[in-house]
């Protein structure tokens, strides 16, 4: 069972694979073929990458999925696109349900990951209290938020993960408020591991999943998850968009260990954020405060860099 | 185990823990806990219990308490919690989920008035609000009943013919905080009475299934029908559990409804919980003076024991329902279901609603006497009577 996932294996700008990663042949995978998710859906790519990582680690998982696109991914009964045991939870309950599953696993000395697979609405908004409580108790679960910065399943309403300027059905003129710093919030709980992941950086993505698998306690992983339907972008641009977000400093890749030590995984290369904005119709570039956004990116990265220097991870 | 003098909360907490411990050789026990007056002592009791294989998860809300219970149950553990009043209201979404997932979990509820305005005293409006979910509901009058029915609840819930969650309720303070002599189950006898939990829908790596995904209307209807059929099997399975309980503990945990002087009664009161205890004393006294009055104590609310109620009231011409609850715009909840039970069977029967003890008001023998005096003269039923308030005095 070998997998070749090369950093940069997907050529910039084209969205076309030149060296195709080998998907390991397993009897079962987390996201089965034939699901009806949108083309270019970042959540689906993330699930596939999670499935590969589990297969490579020879590990298994149970999924707790709150209301989100991940809930409809299963498709209609009696078929399901999930190849792992999966429970749909109420919107705010996935961390609590996962804690129950993990408690029984641990009492019975069993192996396998218990993973919450949730969107940003279930994470930043309605699930915040149960997520915070699970983190405070340091539950042995992996919480993965695929952040498409929108209530995608309901047709694209603003969440507290929506970035400023983005037009949604409930912010038709563009959102005025900042996006929550969810990794800062989760790291402040002192959980063993919190990290941001980009599917344009698959080796880094894979390594961080493995870190989460190996963590004794709670991990929080944030995946920047393109949503062509909500972002009004080309499906083929999805991976390229999240690459631009990393390179411009809009979505820095970093890890926080125990809320105390920081490690930066990729430095912005000077790419202008406008390159990211102009390929998505949810933004009206002429309405954005580009200088303010550039300053924000620089300040955010400078702060992270200082933390990583003073408290290296 | 010797008889102990304990509160209703102590009886509930101890029995929940012993029931959980009885699953130690299977997949253990798990409890999500969150405090609310007047049930807090229950979860404190559970948290202090030295489980062999158990985890008590102290969560941040009632909603998550039931979330943990759902996850643990799906993992195959015996799972339970306790709550009350606004806590139950906050938990509602997940209470519904536990029912729809057909999880045999047990919740002890202490009946407390829903607020605002804040009122911690007894009122059944909180648990009766859950009436339309696939949960079995049992109501207790004293501490012994709390312990016995809590243990019964697990066996009933986990029976593969049932697989429904069970709610066991008691009155705030009148039972929850009152010490009584109570015969608590020893671990040895609880082990004998409770088989290990074997949950058919347990989440398993070797048989991955997706629970709760999208379904079409016909599947939804089929699932509702299956839950209904399981509800219909409850009386039969309850009787089996009751017999098993008698065999192990040598005492009777009680039938879904209990009758008192109903055989030839012309006037019958229908009551539950501690109101039924007070009503029984009044009925006993009035019987002694020759009045043909009787009492039906409702131990089970869901499934509603319609047939048993009809049989118990066969000789009656008047039924008075005592409701310590109020459903806005209609009247008492027990009264609504009592009326429905007789519809098409006894059109001649006068079924009158009496709203009393709302918000924890003391239901005295004098109030029950006034109810019987009023009921005895009725030729037909009227709108629900507010039987014990003196609004003029309250507003003065």
XYZ file of C-alpha atoms in Angstrom:
709
model
C 0.000 0.000 0.000
C 1.961 2.997 -1.195
C 0.902 6.520 -1.748
C 2.700 9.186 -3.649
C 1.619 12.619 -2.678
C 4.210 15.164 -3.718
C 4.198 18.686 -2.423
C 3.418 20.773 -5.460
C 2.183 17.761 -7.400
C -0.690 19.834 -8.589
C 0.604 22.514 -10.948
C -0.165 26.032 -9.969
C -2.931 27.755 -11.775
C -4.305 24.908 -13.832
C -6.064 22.816 -11.278
C -5.084 19.825 -13.406
C -3.155 16.929 -11.973
C 0.015 16.034 -13.852
C 1.371 13.472 -11.431
C -1.673 11.686 -10.119
C -1.417 10.662 -6.477
C -1.958 6.958 -6.117
C -4.963 6.321 -3.956
C -4.225 3.261 -1.851
C -6.322 0.277 -2.724
C -8.264 -0.662 0.327
C -11.428 -2.630 0.705
C -13.085 0.368 2.230
C -12.480 4.099 2.265
C -14.040 6.916 4.247
C -15.573 8.684 1.257
C -16.835 6.165 -1.221
C -16.948 6.899 -4.946
C -20.283 7.915 -6.388
C -21.249 10.542 -3.848
C -23.196 13.534 -5.114
C -21.083 16.336 -3.646
C -20.396 19.411 -5.781
C -17.460 19.449 -8.180
C -14.418 21.091 -6.623
C -15.780 20.585 -3.100
C -12.944 21.034 -0.620
C -14.752 19.025 2.029
C -14.786 16.010 -0.303
C -11.078 16.378 -1.057
C -10.424 16.649 2.677
C -12.388 13.471 3.377
C -10.451 11.613 0.693
C -7.166 12.814 2.179
C -8.333 11.788 5.643
C -9.210 8.354 4.286
C -5.776 7.961 2.724
C -4.042 9.041 5.910
C -6.030 6.537 7.964
C -5.276 3.765 5.476
C -1.563 4.573 5.514
C -1.553 4.648 9.284
C -3.446 1.351 9.298
C -5.948 3.077 11.537
C -9.731 3.237 11.644
C -12.215 5.945 12.563
C -15.734 6.555 13.704
C -17.224 9.825 12.530
C -19.580 12.153 14.362
C -21.035 14.585 11.854
C -23.268 17.494 12.863
C -25.596 19.242 10.446
C -23.394 20.399 7.556
C -22.567 19.362 3.995
C -20.839 16.362 5.559
C -24.257 15.177 6.757
C -25.775 15.176 3.285
C -22.609 13.639 1.838
C -23.900 10.248 2.984
C -26.703 10.449 0.437
C -30.133 8.915 0.888
C -30.881 5.762 2.876
C -30.258 2.859 2.389
C -27.041 3.789 0.577
C -24.247 5.791 2.152
C -21.075 7.379 0.887
C -19.334 6.883 4.217
C -17.158 3.819 4.519
C -16.639 4.334 8.255
C -19.243 4.027 11.020
C -20.857 7.448 11.081
C -23.461 9.096 13.254
C -25.346 12.227 12.371
C -25.621 14.402 15.453
C -27.635 17.493 16.205
C -25.987 20.699 15.056
C -24.375 21.634 18.384
C -23.673 18.145 19.718
C -20.934 16.490 17.694
C -18.195 17.022 20.312
C -20.447 15.642 23.072
C -21.505 12.601 21.044
C -17.864 12.002 20.083
C -16.897 12.251 23.756
C -19.428 9.523 24.550
C -18.092 7.266 21.801
C -14.493 7.922 22.887
C -15.339 7.188 26.525
C -16.690 3.751 25.614
C -13.744 3.059 23.294
C -11.275 3.908 26.054
C -13.133 2.020 28.787
C -12.951 -1.045 26.598
C -9.285 -0.542 25.618
C -10.170 -0.386 21.932
C -8.282 1.286 19.116
C -9.485 3.607 16.364
C -9.966 7.334 16.115
C -13.143 9.166 17.027
C -13.351 12.086 14.628
C -15.760 14.989 14.472
C -16.175 16.137 10.889
C -17.869 19.521 11.002
C -18.326 22.666 8.979
C -17.631 26.170 10.168
C -21.239 26.848 11.207
C -21.155 23.863 13.562
C -17.733 24.875 14.839
C -17.410 28.664 15.029
C -21.093 29.276 15.768
C -23.668 26.833 17.132
C -21.231 24.157 18.331
C -18.845 26.530 20.082
C -19.951 25.691 23.631
C -19.785 21.913 23.282
C -16.497 22.205 21.361
C -14.999 24.421 24.051
C -16.173 22.032 26.759
C -14.716 18.986 24.990
C -11.425 20.875 24.664
C -11.463 21.892 28.318
C -11.952 18.220 29.253
C -9.222 17.289 26.761
C -11.341 14.515 25.262
C -9.461 11.951 23.205
C -11.087 13.004 19.960
C -9.943 14.642 16.732
C -12.064 17.618 15.799
C -11.755 18.533 12.129
C -13.428 21.680 10.898
C -13.637 21.994 7.147
C -14.007 25.738 6.924
C -15.723 26.918 3.776
C -16.516 30.205 5.485
C -20.232 29.936 4.864
C -23.396 28.010 5.757
C -23.052 26.070 2.519
C -25.680 23.432 3.089
C -28.431 26.025 3.468
C -27.419 27.928 0.386
C -24.697 30.294 1.554
C -25.354 32.431 4.611
C -22.703 34.246 6.631
C -21.103 32.529 9.619
C -18.575 33.917 12.058
C -15.983 32.240 9.807
C -16.985 34.323 6.781
C -14.180 36.760 5.953
C -14.815 40.491 5.766
C -16.023 41.644 2.386
C -17.493 38.292 1.361
C -20.984 38.537 -0.029
C -23.397 35.890 1.209
C -27.187 35.658 1.029
C -27.370 37.312 4.456
C -24.591 39.831 3.794
C -25.515 40.903 0.267
C -23.261 43.966 0.450
C -20.347 42.024 1.906
C -19.681 41.029 5.511
C -18.507 43.895 7.682
C -17.019 41.873 10.551
C -13.738 40.033 10.921
C -13.444 36.254 10.895
C -13.029 34.568 14.281
C -9.522 33.354 15.119
C -10.659 29.800 15.781
C -7.186 28.308 16.151
C -6.342 31.014 18.677
C -9.537 30.172 20.547
C -8.860 26.428 20.532
C -5.169 26.805 21.381
C -6.155 28.988 24.332
C -7.791 25.873 25.817
C -4.320 24.356 26.055
C -5.282 21.278 24.030
C -2.294 19.162 22.946
C -2.542 19.991 19.262
C -4.146 22.615 17.039
C -3.185 23.169 13.402
C -4.283 24.726 10.142
C -4.272 22.532 7.028
C -4.358 23.286 3.336
C -5.129 20.724 0.675
C -2.660 22.539 -1.586
C 0.033 21.303 0.814
C -0.776 17.588 0.942
C 2.405 16.380 2.641
C 1.943 18.930 5.414
C -1.753 17.986 5.540
C -0.875 14.307 5.878
C 1.743 14.945 8.556
C -0.706 16.966 10.639
C -3.347 14.254 10.423
C -0.743 11.781 11.646
C 0.115 14.117 14.524
C -3.554 14.156 15.453
C -3.774 10.341 15.214
C -0.786 10.099 17.570
C -2.022 12.703 20.055
C -3.211 11.523 23.446
C -5.925 14.071 24.028
C -7.811 16.492 21.865
C -6.661 17.716 18.473
C -8.250 20.526 16.545
C -7.590 20.709 12.822
C -8.791 23.536 10.611
C -8.986 22.837 6.895
C -9.449 25.777 4.544
C -12.141 24.229 2.397
C -13.074 25.776 -0.945
C -16.754 25.797 -1.856
C -17.194 26.684 -5.551
C -20.965 26.925 -5.076
C -20.740 29.424 -2.233
C -17.558 31.164 -3.262
C -18.785 31.568 -6.828
C -15.498 30.181 -8.095
C -14.498 27.671 -10.752
C -14.477 24.099 -9.376
C -11.122 23.528 -11.082
C -9.674 26.496 -9.149
C -10.379 25.062 -5.700
C -6.918 23.792 -4.816
C -5.292 26.793 -6.423
C -7.427 29.147 -4.343
C -6.393 27.654 -1.029
C -2.774 27.693 -2.233
C -3.094 31.428 -2.891
C -4.592 31.894 0.565
C -1.489 30.322 2.127
C 0.984 32.179 -0.082
C -0.634 35.555 0.512
C -0.809 35.062 4.296
C -4.603 34.999 4.376
C -4.545 31.433 5.717
C -1.191 30.785 7.394
C -0.149 27.204 7.963
C 0.952 26.635 11.531
C 0.681 24.389 14.539
C 0.173 25.140 18.223
C 1.257 22.588 20.794
C -0.467 22.617 24.188
C -1.429 26.221 23.558
C 2.133 27.140 24.468
C 4.412 26.478 21.529
C 4.015 27.626 17.938
C 5.458 26.326 14.693
C 5.009 27.942 11.287
C 4.921 25.493 8.396
C 4.980 27.780 5.394
C 5.986 31.393 4.840
C 3.955 33.711 2.637
C 5.830 34.360 -0.584
C 4.638 37.871 -1.253
C 1.641 36.851 -3.348
C -0.886 39.685 -3.266
C -4.188 38.688 -1.604
C -5.988 40.260 -4.554
C -4.986 37.210 -6.587
C -7.127 35.151 -4.212
C -10.073 37.552 -4.180
C -10.364 38.200 -7.878
C -10.984 34.547 -8.708
C -14.103 34.370 -6.530
C -17.291 36.214 -7.353
C -18.253 36.351 -3.660
C -15.812 39.251 -3.453
C -16.134 42.549 -5.286
C -12.494 43.486 -5.436
C -13.266 47.176 -5.954
C -15.189 47.196 -2.647
C -12.443 45.556 -0.583
C -10.071 47.510 1.618
C -7.077 45.862 0.017
C -4.490 47.901 1.882
C -6.169 47.064 5.161
C -6.276 43.381 4.223
C -2.591 43.408 3.230
C -1.705 45.083 6.516
C -3.845 42.528 8.387
C -2.061 39.615 6.705
C 1.340 41.090 7.489
C 0.434 41.795 11.111
C -1.092 38.343 11.614
C 1.974 36.655 10.231
C 4.373 38.897 12.150
C 2.572 38.000 15.355
C 2.714 34.269 14.584
C 6.354 34.539 13.681
C 7.163 36.271 16.945
C 5.289 33.604 18.903
C 7.123 30.842 17.013
C 10.450 32.530 17.726
C 9.875 33.141 21.427
C 7.935 29.908 22.070
C 9.128 27.492 19.394
C 7.245 24.262 18.830
C -29.217 -4.564 51.323
C -30.767 -3.159 54.512
C -33.454 -0.542 54.323
C -31.900 2.918 54.351
C -33.354 6.325 55.044
C -32.516 8.377 51.972
C -33.910 11.118 49.738
C -35.571 10.446 46.388
C -32.545 11.912 44.678
C -30.238 9.602 46.606
C -32.401 6.627 45.649
C -32.280 7.648 41.982
C -28.559 8.414 41.853
C -27.581 5.259 43.668
C -29.836 3.059 41.544
C -28.624 4.612 38.276
C -25.040 3.940 39.344
C -25.715 0.361 40.408
C -27.502 -0.272 37.110
C -24.491 1.125 35.239
C -22.098 -0.963 37.293
C -24.160 -4.054 36.448
C -22.907 -3.665 32.862
C -19.222 -3.799 33.888
C -18.581 -7.144 32.228
C -20.048 -5.876 28.962
C -19.252 -2.417 27.571
C -19.525 -0.462 30.807
C -21.502 2.609 31.770
C -21.346 6.264 30.815
C -23.195 9.262 32.092
C -23.234 12.875 30.918
C -23.952 15.114 33.881
C -24.993 18.709 34.409
C -26.467 20.225 37.576
C -29.887 21.789 37.972
C -32.009 22.192 41.072
C -33.627 19.991 42.306
C -31.942 17.005 40.634
C -28.288 17.932 41.284
C -27.889 15.405 44.110
C -28.593 12.622 41.585
C -25.644 13.445 39.352
C -23.450 14.109 42.394
C -24.255 10.618 43.581
C -23.393 9.149 40.187
C -20.156 11.169 39.965
C -18.998 9.792 43.317
C -19.688 6.153 42.436
C -16.607 3.919 42.080
C -17.420 2.361 38.702
C -15.366 -0.662 37.644
C -15.884 0.257 34.007
C -17.572 3.603 33.743
C -17.024 7.219 32.881
C -18.966 10.198 34.135
C -18.555 13.131 31.764
C -19.185 16.525 33.377
C -20.379 18.571 30.406
C -21.261 22.225 29.893
C -25.024 21.891 29.317
C -27.980 19.535 29.420
C -27.931 19.465 25.630
C -24.427 18.010 25.737
C -25.283 15.719 28.668
C -27.742 13.934 26.418
C -25.205 14.209 23.564
C -22.683 12.209 25.608
C -25.400 9.720 26.518
C -26.247 9.270 22.832
C -22.595 8.726 21.862
C -21.961 6.333 24.737
C -25.083 4.355 24.001
C -24.112 4.078 20.336
C -20.763 2.776 21.592
C -22.664 0.047 23.422
C -22.442 1.341 26.993
C -25.318 1.560 29.442
C -25.949 5.292 29.416
C -28.040 7.548 31.583
C -28.455 11.050 32.958
C -30.782 13.178 35.062
C -32.318 16.594 34.606
C -35.205 18.875 35.422
C -37.352 21.759 34.213
C -35.567 24.263 31.965
C -32.689 21.800 31.764
C -35.027 19.338 30.072
C -36.257 22.103 27.806
C -32.666 22.871 26.804
C -32.031 19.170 26.246
C -35.117 18.603 24.120
C -33.390 18.344 20.757
C -31.170 15.509 21.929
C -33.924 13.850 23.956
C -35.751 13.545 20.660
C -32.637 12.125 18.989
C -32.182 9.428 21.645
C -35.770 8.387 20.969
C -35.483 8.431 17.202
C -32.228 6.431 17.375
C -34.106 3.929 19.573
C -31.414 4.103 22.252
C -32.275 2.310 25.515
C -31.026 5.108 27.735
C -32.571 6.085 31.038
C -33.151 9.574 32.388
C -34.427 10.429 35.814
C -36.301 13.709 35.810
C -37.297 15.705 38.842
C -40.495 17.519 37.945
C -39.969 21.238 38.414
C -41.924 24.232 37.167
C -40.738 25.662 33.860
C -39.712 29.303 34.049
C -39.627 32.204 33.941
C -40.640 33.418 36.413
C -38.267 31.165 38.307
C -39.877 28.579 40.489
C -38.097 25.458 41.640
C -41.163 23.635 43.002
C -42.977 20.687 41.572
C -44.972 20.808 38.356
C -45.120 18.170 35.617
C -45.111 20.620 32.718
C -41.446 19.859 32.040
C -41.645 16.113 31.384
C -45.140 16.169 29.895
C -43.761 18.538 27.258
C -41.796 15.510 26.010
C -44.931 13.474 25.426
C -44.729 13.244 21.649
C -41.261 11.677 21.468
C -40.625 7.926 21.472
C -39.828 7.795 25.191
C -41.520 5.628 27.785
C -42.547 7.811 30.745
C -43.024 6.589 34.325
C -44.110 8.676 37.330
C -43.233 7.928 40.938
C -44.964 8.748 44.223
C -42.235 7.829 46.687
C -38.579 6.946 47.029
C -39.079 3.200 46.804
C -40.875 3.651 43.518
C -38.056 5.886 42.254
C -35.483 3.190 42.911
C -37.599 0.286 41.683
C -38.792 1.968 38.494
C -35.291 3.228 37.682
C -34.049 -0.338 37.734
C -37.119 -1.537 35.813
C -36.484 1.225 33.267
C -33.164 -0.259 32.129
C -34.513 -3.770 31.698
C -37.563 -2.499 29.833
C -35.573 -0.121 27.627
C -32.916 -2.666 26.705
C -35.313 -5.465 25.807
C -34.896 -6.034 22.064
C -38.654 -5.936 21.583
C -38.652 -2.382 22.964
C -35.358 -0.461 22.480
C -36.834 2.827 23.605
C -35.484 5.301 26.139
C -37.240 5.589 29.493
C -37.920 8.644 31.609
C -38.520 8.137 35.340
C -40.041 11.172 37.066
C -40.554 12.304 40.621
C -41.937 15.447 42.248
C -39.472 18.192 43.141
C -38.671 18.307 46.855
C -41.805 16.380 47.893
C -39.946 13.259 46.748
C -36.525 14.433 45.579
C -35.515 15.983 48.904
C -37.623 13.998 51.347
C -36.029 11.147 53.230
C -37.942 7.915 53.442
C -37.171 4.358 54.298
C -36.057 2.866 51.017
C -35.000 -0.622 50.130
C -32.100 0.049 47.774
C -30.886 -2.707 45.437
C -27.635 -4.394 46.319
C -25.163 -4.718 43.465
C -25.580 -8.474 43.574
C -29.346 -8.320 43.063
C -29.049 -5.569 40.436
C -26.620 -7.835 38.578
C -29.164 -10.618 38.728
C -32.007 -8.448 37.520
C -30.260 -6.605 34.695
C -28.869 -8.609 31.767
C -25.821 -7.127 30.071
C -26.684 -4.574 27.417
C -26.468 -5.805 23.847
C -27.346 -2.923 21.523
C -28.147 -4.114 17.995
C -27.468 -0.716 16.401
C -24.092 -0.264 18.121
C -21.501 1.498 15.931
C -18.920 -1.029 14.833
C -15.750 -0.794 12.769
C -16.400 -4.203 11.246
C -19.837 -3.197 10.011
C -19.756 0.493 9.096
C -23.175 2.058 8.906
C -24.347 5.634 8.668
C -26.900 6.508 11.327
C -29.390 9.260 10.814
C -28.671 10.191 7.216
C -31.306 11.377 4.808
C -34.395 9.253 4.258
C -37.485 9.499 2.132
C -40.987 10.007 3.554
C -41.931 6.333 3.339
C -38.858 5.323 5.354
C -39.576 8.025 7.905
C -43.133 6.800 8.268
C -41.939 3.207 8.588
C -39.555 4.206 11.379
C -42.374 6.011 13.196
C -44.564 2.936 12.797
C -41.841 0.708 14.204
C -41.451 2.975 17.235
C -45.208 2.900 17.689
C -45.278 -0.892 17.516
C -42.505 -1.040 20.111
C -44.616 1.249 22.297
C -47.569 -1.099 21.888
C -45.409 -4.001 23.115
C -44.526 -2.123 26.329
C -47.417 -3.369 28.522
C -46.571 -7.008 27.831
C -42.809 -6.574 28.283
C -43.373 -4.391 31.344
C -45.305 -7.248 32.958
C -42.420 -9.641 32.247
C -39.954 -7.195 33.768
C -42.259 -6.736 36.733
C -42.388 -10.480 37.316
C -38.595 -10.726 37.010
C -38.282 -7.874 39.499
C -40.567 -9.697 41.944
C -38.525 -12.864 41.524
C -35.250 -11.112 42.312
C -36.304 -8.538 44.899
C -39.381 -10.147 46.395
C -41.457 -6.979 46.076
C -43.755 -5.511 43.433
C -42.552 -2.450 41.499
C -46.170 -1.817 40.504
C -48.352 -2.001 37.426
C -48.640 0.751 34.783
C -51.787 1.888 36.547
C -52.795 1.167 40.108
C -56.428 1.121 41.145
C -57.868 1.925 44.545
C -61.539 1.168 45.268
C -62.470 1.425 41.620
C -64.473 -1.801 41.314
C -67.846 -0.272 42.144
C -66.894 3.403 42.143
C -69.275 5.910 40.588
C -66.754 8.736 40.861
C -63.102 8.145 40.071
C -60.094 10.417 40.350
C -57.188 9.995 37.940
C -53.904 11.241 39.386
C -50.180 10.651 39.302
C -47.095 11.076 41.479
C -47.564 12.493 44.993
C -50.947 14.014 44.138
C -52.156 10.438 43.835
C -50.934 9.703 47.370
C -52.922 12.601 48.795
C -55.954 11.644 46.714
C -55.730 8.075 47.983
C -56.036 9.255 51.584
C -59.087 11.338 50.728
C -60.683 8.470 48.818
C -60.024 6.093 51.724
C -61.740 8.484 54.162
C -64.746 9.120 51.920
C -65.092 5.404 51.231
C -65.247 4.832 54.967
C -68.238 7.143 55.072
C -69.918 5.168 52.336
C -69.221 7.211 49.204
C -68.610 5.232 46.042
C -65.366 6.972 45.093
C -62.189 5.475 43.711
C -58.739 6.381 42.459
C -56.584 5.471 39.498
C -52.905 6.201 40.069
C -51.135 6.562 36.756
C -47.627 5.152 36.979
C -47.134 5.100 33.202
C -47.861 8.065 30.942
C -46.218 6.815 27.722
C -47.357 4.590 26.263
C -50.667 5.844 27.613
C -52.349 2.823 29.276
C -55.691 3.484 27.628
C -57.152 0.039 27.878
C -56.250 -0.442 31.541
C -57.717 2.969 32.309
C -60.988 2.119 30.539
C -61.224 -1.154 32.429
C -60.519 0.548 35.761
C -63.241 3.118 35.164
C -65.872 0.658 33.892
C -68.294 1.313 36.751
C -67.809 5.068 36.903
C -70.112 7.772 35.602
C -67.728 10.606 36.480
C -63.964 10.875 36.196
C -61.979 13.789 37.584
C -58.446 14.221 36.261
C -55.977 15.952 38.577
C -53.403 17.815 36.496
C -50.306 19.358 38.034
C -49.564 20.835 34.629
C -51.178 23.112 32.118
C -51.041 23.002 28.321
C -51.742 26.533 27.129
C -54.933 26.945 25.174
C -56.474 23.622 26.143
C -55.989 22.392 29.706
C -54.367 19.559 31.564
C -52.261 17.061 29.659
C -53.419 13.986 31.585
C -57.019 15.104 31.018
C -56.529 15.403 27.260
C -55.222 11.867 27.024
C -57.872 10.536 29.408
C -60.593 12.069 27.235
C -59.021 10.538 24.151
C -58.864 7.123 25.839
C -62.628 7.078 26.331
C -63.594 8.583 23.002
C -65.741 6.102 21.115
C -65.996 3.891 24.202
C -67.867 5.853 26.860
C -69.658 8.885 25.459
C -71.750 8.986 28.666
C -68.747 9.481 30.927
C -68.236 12.908 32.505
C -64.499 13.622 32.318
C -63.651 16.812 34.160
C -60.237 18.451 34.391
C -58.914 19.976 37.635
C -55.744 22.031 37.432
C -54.046 22.063 40.805
C -50.653 22.232 42.426
C -49.358 24.228 39.473
C -45.990 25.791 40.211
C -45.583 23.564 43.235
C -48.714 24.662 45.106
C -49.485 22.341 47.980
C -52.160 19.854 46.971
C -53.968 19.338 50.253
C -56.679 16.822 51.188
C -59.047 19.818 51.414
C -58.390 20.636 47.756
C -59.090 17.046 46.746
C -62.270 17.148 48.864
C -63.418 20.260 47.002
C -62.708 18.513 43.718
C -64.796 15.496 44.728
C -67.603 17.741 45.984
C -67.666 19.534 42.644
C -67.307 16.381 40.571
C -70.057 14.544 42.431
C -72.673 17.069 41.368
C -71.689 17.317 37.705
C -74.046 16.102 35.026
C -71.599 17.077 32.293
C -68.031 18.180 32.000
C -67.061 21.808 31.690
C -63.868 23.617 30.874
C -60.821 22.833 33.032
C -61.255 24.091 36.604
C -58.437 25.928 38.328
C -59.076 24.037 41.510
C -56.874 25.625 44.125
C -55.947 29.180 43.317
C -57.227 32.254 45.025
C -56.308 34.754 42.367
C -57.902 37.626 44.217
C -55.653 36.922 47.189
C -52.589 36.553 44.977
C -53.202 39.861 43.230
C -54.220 41.725 46.390
